[in-house]
Short mmCIF file of C-alpha atoms in Angstrom, two decimals:
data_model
loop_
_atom_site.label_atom_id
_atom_site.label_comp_id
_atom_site.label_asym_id
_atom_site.label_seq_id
_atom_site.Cartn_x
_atom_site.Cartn_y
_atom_site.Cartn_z
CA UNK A 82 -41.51 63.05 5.73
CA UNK A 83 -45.33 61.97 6.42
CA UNK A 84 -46.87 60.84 9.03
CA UNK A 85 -48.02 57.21 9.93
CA UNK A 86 -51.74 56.92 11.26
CA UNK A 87 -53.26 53.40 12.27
CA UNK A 88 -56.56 53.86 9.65
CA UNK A 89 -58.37 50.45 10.44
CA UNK A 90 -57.97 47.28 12.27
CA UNK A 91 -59.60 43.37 11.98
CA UNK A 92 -59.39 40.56 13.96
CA UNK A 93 -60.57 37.04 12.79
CA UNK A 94 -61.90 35.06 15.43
CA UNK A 95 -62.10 31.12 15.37
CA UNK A 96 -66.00 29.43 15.84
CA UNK A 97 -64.53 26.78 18.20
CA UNK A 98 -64.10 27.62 22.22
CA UNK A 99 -62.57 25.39 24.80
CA UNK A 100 -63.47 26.26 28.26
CA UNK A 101 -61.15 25.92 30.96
CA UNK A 102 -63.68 23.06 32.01
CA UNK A 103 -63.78 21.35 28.80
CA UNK A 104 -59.90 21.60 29.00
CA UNK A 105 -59.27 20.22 32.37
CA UNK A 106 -61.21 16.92 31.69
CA UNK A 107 -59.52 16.24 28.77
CA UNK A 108 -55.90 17.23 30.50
CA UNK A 109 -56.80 15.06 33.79
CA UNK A 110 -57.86 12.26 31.58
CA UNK A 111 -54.41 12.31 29.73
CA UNK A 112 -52.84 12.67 33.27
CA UNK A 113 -54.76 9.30 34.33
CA UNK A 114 -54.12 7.10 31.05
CA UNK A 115 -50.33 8.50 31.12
CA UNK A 116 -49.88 7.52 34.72
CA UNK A 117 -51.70 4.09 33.96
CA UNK A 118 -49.47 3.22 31.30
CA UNK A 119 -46.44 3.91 33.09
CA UNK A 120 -47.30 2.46 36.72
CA UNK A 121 -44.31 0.53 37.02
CA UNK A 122 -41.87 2.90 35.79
CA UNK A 123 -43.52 5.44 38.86
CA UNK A 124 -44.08 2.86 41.30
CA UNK A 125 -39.87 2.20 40.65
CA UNK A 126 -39.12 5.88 41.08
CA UNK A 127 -37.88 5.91 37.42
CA UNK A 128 -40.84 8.05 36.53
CA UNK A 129 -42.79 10.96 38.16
CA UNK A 130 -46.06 10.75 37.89
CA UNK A 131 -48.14 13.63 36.40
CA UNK A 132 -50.37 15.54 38.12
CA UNK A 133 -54.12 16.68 37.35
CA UNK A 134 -55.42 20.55 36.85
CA UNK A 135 -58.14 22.42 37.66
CA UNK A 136 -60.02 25.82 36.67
CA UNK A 137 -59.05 27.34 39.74
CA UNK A 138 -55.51 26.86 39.05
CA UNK A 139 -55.58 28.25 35.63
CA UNK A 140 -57.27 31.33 36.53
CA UNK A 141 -55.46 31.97 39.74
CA UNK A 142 -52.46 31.36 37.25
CA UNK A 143 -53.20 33.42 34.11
CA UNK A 144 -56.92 34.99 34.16
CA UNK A 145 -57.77 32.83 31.33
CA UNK A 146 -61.60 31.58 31.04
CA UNK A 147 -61.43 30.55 27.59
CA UNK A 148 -60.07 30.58 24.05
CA UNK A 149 -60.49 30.15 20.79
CA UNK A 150 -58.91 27.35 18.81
CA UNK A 151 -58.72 26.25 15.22
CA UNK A 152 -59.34 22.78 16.32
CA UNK A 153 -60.73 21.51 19.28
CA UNK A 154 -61.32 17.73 18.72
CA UNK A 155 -57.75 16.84 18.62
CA UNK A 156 -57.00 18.89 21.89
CA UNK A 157 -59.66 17.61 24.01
CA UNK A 158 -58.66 13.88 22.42
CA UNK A 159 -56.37 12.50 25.86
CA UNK A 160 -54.67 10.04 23.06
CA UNK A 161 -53.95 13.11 20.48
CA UNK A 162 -53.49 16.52 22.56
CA UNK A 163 -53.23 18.67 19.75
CA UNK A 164 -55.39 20.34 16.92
CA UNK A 165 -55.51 18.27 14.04
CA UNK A 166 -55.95 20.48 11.12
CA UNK A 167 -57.06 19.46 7.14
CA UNK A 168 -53.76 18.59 4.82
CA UNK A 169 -54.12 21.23 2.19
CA UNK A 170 -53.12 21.04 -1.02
CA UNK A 171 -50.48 23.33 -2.53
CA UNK A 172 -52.80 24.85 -4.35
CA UNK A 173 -55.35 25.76 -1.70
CA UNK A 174 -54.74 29.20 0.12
CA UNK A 175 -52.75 27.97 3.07
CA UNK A 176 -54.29 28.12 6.87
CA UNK A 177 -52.56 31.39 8.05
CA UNK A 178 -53.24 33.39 4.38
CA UNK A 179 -57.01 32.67 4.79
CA UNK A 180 -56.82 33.58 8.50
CA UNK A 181 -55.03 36.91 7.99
CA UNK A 182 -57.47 37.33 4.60
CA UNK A 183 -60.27 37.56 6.67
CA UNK A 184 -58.66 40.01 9.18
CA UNK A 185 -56.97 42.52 6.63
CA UNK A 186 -60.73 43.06 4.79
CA UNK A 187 -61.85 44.25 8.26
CA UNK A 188 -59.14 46.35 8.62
CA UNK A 189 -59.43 47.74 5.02
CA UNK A 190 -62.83 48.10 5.34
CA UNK A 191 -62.69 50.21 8.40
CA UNK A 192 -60.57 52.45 7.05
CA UNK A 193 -62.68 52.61 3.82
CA UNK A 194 -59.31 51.01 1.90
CA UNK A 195 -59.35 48.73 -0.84
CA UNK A 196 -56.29 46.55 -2.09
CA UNK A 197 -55.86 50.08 -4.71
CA UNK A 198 -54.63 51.57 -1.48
CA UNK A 199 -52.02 49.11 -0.07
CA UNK A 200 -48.43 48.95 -1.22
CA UNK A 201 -47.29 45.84 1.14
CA UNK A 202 -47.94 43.40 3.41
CA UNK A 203 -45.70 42.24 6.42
CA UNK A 204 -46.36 38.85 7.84
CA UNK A 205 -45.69 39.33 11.35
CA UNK A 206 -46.07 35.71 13.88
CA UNK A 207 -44.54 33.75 16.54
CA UNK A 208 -44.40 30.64 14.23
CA UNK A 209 -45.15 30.59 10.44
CA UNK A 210 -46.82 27.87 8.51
CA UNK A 211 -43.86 27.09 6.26
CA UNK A 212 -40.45 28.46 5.42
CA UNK A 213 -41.02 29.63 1.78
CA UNK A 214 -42.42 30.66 0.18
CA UNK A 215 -43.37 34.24 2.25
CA UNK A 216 -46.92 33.81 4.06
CA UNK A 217 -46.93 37.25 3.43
CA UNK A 218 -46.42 37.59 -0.15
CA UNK A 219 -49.41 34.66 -0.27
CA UNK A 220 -51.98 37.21 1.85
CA UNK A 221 -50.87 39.77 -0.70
CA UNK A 222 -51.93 37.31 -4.02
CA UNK A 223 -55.25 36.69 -2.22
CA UNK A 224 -55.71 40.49 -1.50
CA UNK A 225 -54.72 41.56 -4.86
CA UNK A 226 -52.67 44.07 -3.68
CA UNK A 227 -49.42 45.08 -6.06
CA UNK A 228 -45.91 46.03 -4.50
CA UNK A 229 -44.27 43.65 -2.18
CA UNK A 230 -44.56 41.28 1.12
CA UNK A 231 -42.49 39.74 3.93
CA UNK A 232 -42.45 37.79 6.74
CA UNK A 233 -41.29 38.34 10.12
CA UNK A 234 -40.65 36.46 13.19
CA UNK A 235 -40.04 38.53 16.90
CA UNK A 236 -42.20 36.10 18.85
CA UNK A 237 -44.87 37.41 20.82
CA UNK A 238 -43.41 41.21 20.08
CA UNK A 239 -44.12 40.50 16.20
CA UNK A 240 -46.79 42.71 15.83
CA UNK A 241 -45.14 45.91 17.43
CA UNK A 242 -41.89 45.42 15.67
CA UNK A 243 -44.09 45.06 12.47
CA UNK A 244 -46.04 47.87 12.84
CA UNK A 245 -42.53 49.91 13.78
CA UNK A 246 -41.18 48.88 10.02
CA UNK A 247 -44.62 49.68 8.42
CA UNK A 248 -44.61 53.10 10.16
CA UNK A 249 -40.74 53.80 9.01
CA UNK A 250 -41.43 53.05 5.83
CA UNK A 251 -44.40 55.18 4.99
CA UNK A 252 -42.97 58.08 7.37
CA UNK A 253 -39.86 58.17 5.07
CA UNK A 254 -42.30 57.71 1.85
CA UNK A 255 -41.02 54.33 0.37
CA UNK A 256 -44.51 53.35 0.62
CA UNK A 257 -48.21 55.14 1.23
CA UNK A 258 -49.53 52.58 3.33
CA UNK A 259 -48.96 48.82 4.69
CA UNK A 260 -51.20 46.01 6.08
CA UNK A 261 -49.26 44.24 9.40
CA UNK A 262 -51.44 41.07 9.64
CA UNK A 263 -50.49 38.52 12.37
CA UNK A 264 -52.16 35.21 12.06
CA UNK A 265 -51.67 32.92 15.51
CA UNK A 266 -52.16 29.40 15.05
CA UNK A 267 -50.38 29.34 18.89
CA UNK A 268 -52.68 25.89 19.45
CA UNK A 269 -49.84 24.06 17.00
CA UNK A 270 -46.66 25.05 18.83
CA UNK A 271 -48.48 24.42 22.57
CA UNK A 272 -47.41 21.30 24.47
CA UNK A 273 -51.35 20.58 25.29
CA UNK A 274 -49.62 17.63 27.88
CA UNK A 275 -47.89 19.68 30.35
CA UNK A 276 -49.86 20.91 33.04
CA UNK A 277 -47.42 23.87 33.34
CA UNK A 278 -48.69 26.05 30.63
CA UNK A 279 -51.40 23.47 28.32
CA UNK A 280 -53.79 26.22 29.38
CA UNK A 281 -52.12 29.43 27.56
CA UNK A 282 -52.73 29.99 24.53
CA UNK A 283 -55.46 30.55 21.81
CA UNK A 284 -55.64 31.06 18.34
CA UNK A 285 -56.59 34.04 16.22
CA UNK A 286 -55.55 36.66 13.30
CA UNK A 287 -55.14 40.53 13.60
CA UNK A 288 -54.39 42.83 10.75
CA UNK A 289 -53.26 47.13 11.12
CA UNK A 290 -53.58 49.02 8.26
CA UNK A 291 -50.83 52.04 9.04
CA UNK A 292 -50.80 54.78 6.28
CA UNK A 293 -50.07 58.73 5.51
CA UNK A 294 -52.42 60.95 7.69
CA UNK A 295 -53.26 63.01 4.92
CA UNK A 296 -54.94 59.69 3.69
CA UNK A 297 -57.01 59.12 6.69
CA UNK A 298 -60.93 59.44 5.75
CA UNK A 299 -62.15 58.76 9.16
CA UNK A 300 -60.92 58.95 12.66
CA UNK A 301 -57.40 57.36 13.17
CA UNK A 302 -54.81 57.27 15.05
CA UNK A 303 -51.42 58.96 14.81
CA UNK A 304 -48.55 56.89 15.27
CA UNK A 305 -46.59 59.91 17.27
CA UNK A 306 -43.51 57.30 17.80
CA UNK A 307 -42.12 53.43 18.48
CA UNK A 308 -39.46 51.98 20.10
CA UNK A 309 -37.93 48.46 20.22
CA UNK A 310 -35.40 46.29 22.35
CA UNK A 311 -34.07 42.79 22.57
CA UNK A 312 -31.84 41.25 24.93
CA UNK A 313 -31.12 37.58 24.13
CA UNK A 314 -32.72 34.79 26.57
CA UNK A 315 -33.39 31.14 26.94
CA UNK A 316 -36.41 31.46 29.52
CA UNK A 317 -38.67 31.04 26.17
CA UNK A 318 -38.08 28.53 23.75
CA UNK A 319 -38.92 26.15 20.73
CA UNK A 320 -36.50 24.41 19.36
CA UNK A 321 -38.52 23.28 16.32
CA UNK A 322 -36.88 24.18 12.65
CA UNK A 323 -35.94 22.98 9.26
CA UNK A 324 -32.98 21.02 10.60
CA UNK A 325 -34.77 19.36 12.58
CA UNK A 326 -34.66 15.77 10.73
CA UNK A 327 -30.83 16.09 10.11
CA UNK A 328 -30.10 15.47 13.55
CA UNK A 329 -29.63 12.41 16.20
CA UNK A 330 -33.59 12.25 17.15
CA UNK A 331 -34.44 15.15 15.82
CA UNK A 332 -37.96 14.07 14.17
CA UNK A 333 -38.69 12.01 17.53
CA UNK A 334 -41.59 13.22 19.62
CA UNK A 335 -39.50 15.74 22.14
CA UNK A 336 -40.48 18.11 24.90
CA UNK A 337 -38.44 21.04 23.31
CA UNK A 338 -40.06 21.02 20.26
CA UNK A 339 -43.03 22.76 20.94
CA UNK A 340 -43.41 25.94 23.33
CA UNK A 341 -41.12 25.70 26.77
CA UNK A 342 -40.85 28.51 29.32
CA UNK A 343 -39.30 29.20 32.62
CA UNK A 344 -42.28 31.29 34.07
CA UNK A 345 -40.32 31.53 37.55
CA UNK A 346 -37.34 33.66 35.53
CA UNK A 347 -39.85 35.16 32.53
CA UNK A 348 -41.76 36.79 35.48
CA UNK A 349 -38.86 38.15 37.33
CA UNK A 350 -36.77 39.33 34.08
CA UNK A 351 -39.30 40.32 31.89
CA UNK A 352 -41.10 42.74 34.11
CA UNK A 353 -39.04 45.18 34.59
CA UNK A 354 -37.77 45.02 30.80
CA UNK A 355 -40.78 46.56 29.81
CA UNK A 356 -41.75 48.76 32.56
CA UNK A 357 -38.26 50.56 32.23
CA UNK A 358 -38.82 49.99 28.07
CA UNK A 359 -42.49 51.85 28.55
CA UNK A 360 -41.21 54.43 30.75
CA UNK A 361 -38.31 55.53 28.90
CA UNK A 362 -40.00 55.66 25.43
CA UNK A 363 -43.07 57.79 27.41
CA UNK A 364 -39.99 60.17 28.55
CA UNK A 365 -38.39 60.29 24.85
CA UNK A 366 -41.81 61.40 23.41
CA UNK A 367 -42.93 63.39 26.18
CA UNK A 368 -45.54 61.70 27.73
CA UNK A 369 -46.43 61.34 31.40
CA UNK A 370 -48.78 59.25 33.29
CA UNK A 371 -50.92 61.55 33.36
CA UNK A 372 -50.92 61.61 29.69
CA UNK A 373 -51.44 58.22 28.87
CA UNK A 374 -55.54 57.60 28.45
CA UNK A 375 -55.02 53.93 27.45
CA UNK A 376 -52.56 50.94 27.82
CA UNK A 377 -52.91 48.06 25.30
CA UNK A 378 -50.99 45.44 26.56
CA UNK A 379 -49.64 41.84 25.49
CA UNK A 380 -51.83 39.68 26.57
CA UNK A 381 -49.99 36.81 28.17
CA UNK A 382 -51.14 36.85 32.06
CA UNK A 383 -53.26 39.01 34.41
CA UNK A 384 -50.86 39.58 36.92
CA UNK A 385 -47.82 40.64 34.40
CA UNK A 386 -50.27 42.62 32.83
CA UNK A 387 -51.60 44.47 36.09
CA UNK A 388 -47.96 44.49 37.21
CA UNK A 389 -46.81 46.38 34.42
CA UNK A 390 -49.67 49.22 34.71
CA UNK A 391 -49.11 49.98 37.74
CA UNK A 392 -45.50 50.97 37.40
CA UNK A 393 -46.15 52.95 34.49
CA UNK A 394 -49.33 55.05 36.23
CA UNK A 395 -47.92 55.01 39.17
CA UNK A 396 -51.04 53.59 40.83
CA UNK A 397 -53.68 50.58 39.62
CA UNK A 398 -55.26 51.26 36.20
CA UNK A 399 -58.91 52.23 36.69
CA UNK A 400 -61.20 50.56 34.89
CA UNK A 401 -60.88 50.59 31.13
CA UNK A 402 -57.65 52.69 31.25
CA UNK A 403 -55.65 49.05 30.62
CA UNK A 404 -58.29 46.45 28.82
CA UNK A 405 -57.74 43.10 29.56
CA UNK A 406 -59.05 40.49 26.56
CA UNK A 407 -57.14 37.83 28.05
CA UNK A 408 -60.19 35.92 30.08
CA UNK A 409 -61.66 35.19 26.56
CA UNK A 410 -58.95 34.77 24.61
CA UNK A 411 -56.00 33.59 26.43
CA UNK A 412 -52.50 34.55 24.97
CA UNK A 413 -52.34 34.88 21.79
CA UNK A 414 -49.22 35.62 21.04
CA UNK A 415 -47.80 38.75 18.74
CA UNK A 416 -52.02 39.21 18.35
CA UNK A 417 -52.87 39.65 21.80
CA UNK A 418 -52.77 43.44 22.09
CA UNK A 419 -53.76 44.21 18.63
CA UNK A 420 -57.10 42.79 19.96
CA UNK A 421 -57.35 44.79 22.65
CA UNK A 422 -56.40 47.96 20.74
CA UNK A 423 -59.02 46.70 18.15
CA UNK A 424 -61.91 46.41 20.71
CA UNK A 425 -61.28 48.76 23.06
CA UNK A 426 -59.79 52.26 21.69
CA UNK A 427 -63.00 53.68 19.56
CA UNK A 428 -64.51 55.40 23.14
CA UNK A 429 -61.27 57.55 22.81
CA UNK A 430 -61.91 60.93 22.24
CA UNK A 431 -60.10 63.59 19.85
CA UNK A 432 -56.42 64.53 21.19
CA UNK A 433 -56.31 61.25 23.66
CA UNK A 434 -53.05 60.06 23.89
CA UNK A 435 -52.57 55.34 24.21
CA UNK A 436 -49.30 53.09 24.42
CA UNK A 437 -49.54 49.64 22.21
CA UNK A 438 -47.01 47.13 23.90
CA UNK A 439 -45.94 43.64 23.22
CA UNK A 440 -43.15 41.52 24.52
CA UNK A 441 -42.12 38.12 25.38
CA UNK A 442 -39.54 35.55 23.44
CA UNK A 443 -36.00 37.13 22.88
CA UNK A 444 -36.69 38.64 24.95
CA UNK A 445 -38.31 41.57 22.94
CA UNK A 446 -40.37 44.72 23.81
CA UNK A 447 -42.11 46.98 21.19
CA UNK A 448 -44.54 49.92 22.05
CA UNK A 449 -46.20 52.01 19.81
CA UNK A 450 -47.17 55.73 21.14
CA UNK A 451 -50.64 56.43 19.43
CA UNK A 452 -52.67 59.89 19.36
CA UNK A 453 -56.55 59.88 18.88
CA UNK A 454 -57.50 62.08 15.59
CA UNK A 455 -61.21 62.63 14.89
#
């Protein structure tokens, strides 16, 4: 048996940023033509009228300043309200491969890797760019890398429960090492038009190199354990798919094809999911509050997120102890706390114990106890 270590991570960040101001004026002026084209339908009672936003709702809502976006122009268009991205030929590197491309040769070189070094690739994302073939086995053809590739789907937990296979695999010696890369093109699956949640997420790519200790040539980070749970749910939703056309108004424009949530019921269900998840994997490994230096968390909303640390310390986080990258870069999905491990863990010192945690859509939890080395 070996043992996994985290060598090197990358994140690839988009050049485009919508503000939450940018975002409101194109929202409100979607909310105004809407409500102009439909005036008789409201004025009948047939129709509710939509309502504006604001900046002070988002962030009293989520935290969110900002994000990044592939796309902005189609967004911030009130007759288009989403990205509108390039058709690409089949023989172009697809959007998500060249995404995830530019993440994995950050992680690789951090960790002072080459594609020699890596024996596969695991796909990890809330929605993938196609069915087949595997994005994954793509990112591995532009990498170079020989051995094999797969994609996987666990929602906003994608990256955890990817990181948990990579780690099982090289700790039972099937494989020396594996890149998880988790490209987020979350702008594409967003329903920019409802008011509800059009301010939520972002787009970026992430990649984890996890390999044997032993191969480690800087500091790392021991993966000491992981643990993961579903328990089925409705609350969070996209009804999109391959069957789609084959049935009664499927390819029609409808609300349930892009991302739907019941915050109310997310909120009250989800919380305590992964507080008791969180606590009960710290107990299995041994770890108390007192332990735990750092908590990387999914970054979906402020108030979940501050929620969630303090049941787990037992008190508020003080600052640093639970890094927040939400205010830039909104939710990003599977992604979210793989930035935040990525930008905030290299102040931890030798022996310093950290908890990576994702969850959402499922609903799923994964958490990844990490020890500083070096």
């Amino acid at each position: 048996m070996f043992k996994p270590a985290i060598t090197g991570t990358g994140v690839f960040t988009p050049d485009q940023i919508i503000t939450n101001a940018e975002l409101v004026e194109a929202f409100n002026a979607y909310v105004d033509l809407y409500n102009a084209q439909n005036a008789e339908a409201i004025a009948a009672g047939d129709l509710a009228a939509k309502e504006h936003s604001s900046e002070e709702f988002i962030f009293k809502a989520s935290g969110i300043e900002q994000r990044y976006v592939i796309d902005k122009s189609g967004i911030l268009n009130p007759e288009v309200m989403h990205p509108l991205l390039r058709q690409r030929s089949d023989d172009e590197p697809s959007l998500m491969a060249e995404m995830a491309l530019d993440a994995a040769t950050k992680a690789l070189a951090q960790a002072g890797k080459t594609a020699a070094d890596v024996d596969a690739v695991i796909c990890a994302a809330s929605n993938l760019e196609r069915a087949y073939p595997a994005v994954a086995i793509e990112i591995q053809d532009l990498l170079g890398i020989e051995g094999f590739a797969f994609d996987m789907n666990v929602a906003c937990s994608s990256a955890t429960f990817g990181i948990q296979a990579a780690a099982d695999m090289v700790r039972s010696g099937s494989i020396r090492s594996a890149l998880v890369v988790n490209p987020e093109i979350c702008s594409a699956h967003l329903e920019w038009r409802d008011r509800d949640c059009h301010f939520i997420f972002g787009d970026v790519a992430t990649a984890t190199l996890i390999e044997r200790e032993e191969a480690a040539t800087g500091p790392y980070f021991e993966i000491k354990s992981t643990r993961c749970a579903t328990d089925f749910s409705n609350n969070i939703r996209n009804n999109n798919g391959f069957l789609r056309r084959s049935r009664p108004d499927g390819v029609k424009d409808r609300r349930d094809m892009q991302f739907m949530q019941n915050g109310r019921k997310v909120f009250k269900e989800v919380l305590p999911l992964v507080a008791e998840h969180i606590a009960g994997h710290m107990a299995e490994e041994g770890v108390n509050a007192n332990d735990l230096k750092r908590l990387w968390l999914h970054q979906a909303n402020k108030s979940m997120n501050d929620f969630i640390g303090r049941k787990v310390l037992g008190r508020s986080p003080e600052p640093g102890e639970q890094p927040n990258i939400l205010q830039e870069y909104a939710n990003t999905s599977s992604a979210g706390s793989i930035i935040a491990f990525s930008k905030h863990s290299s102040d931890m010192k030798d022996g310093d114990t950290g908890l990576i945690c994702s969850f959402g859509a499922g609903y799923s939890v994964g958490s990844v106890v990490v020890q500083r080395h070096g």
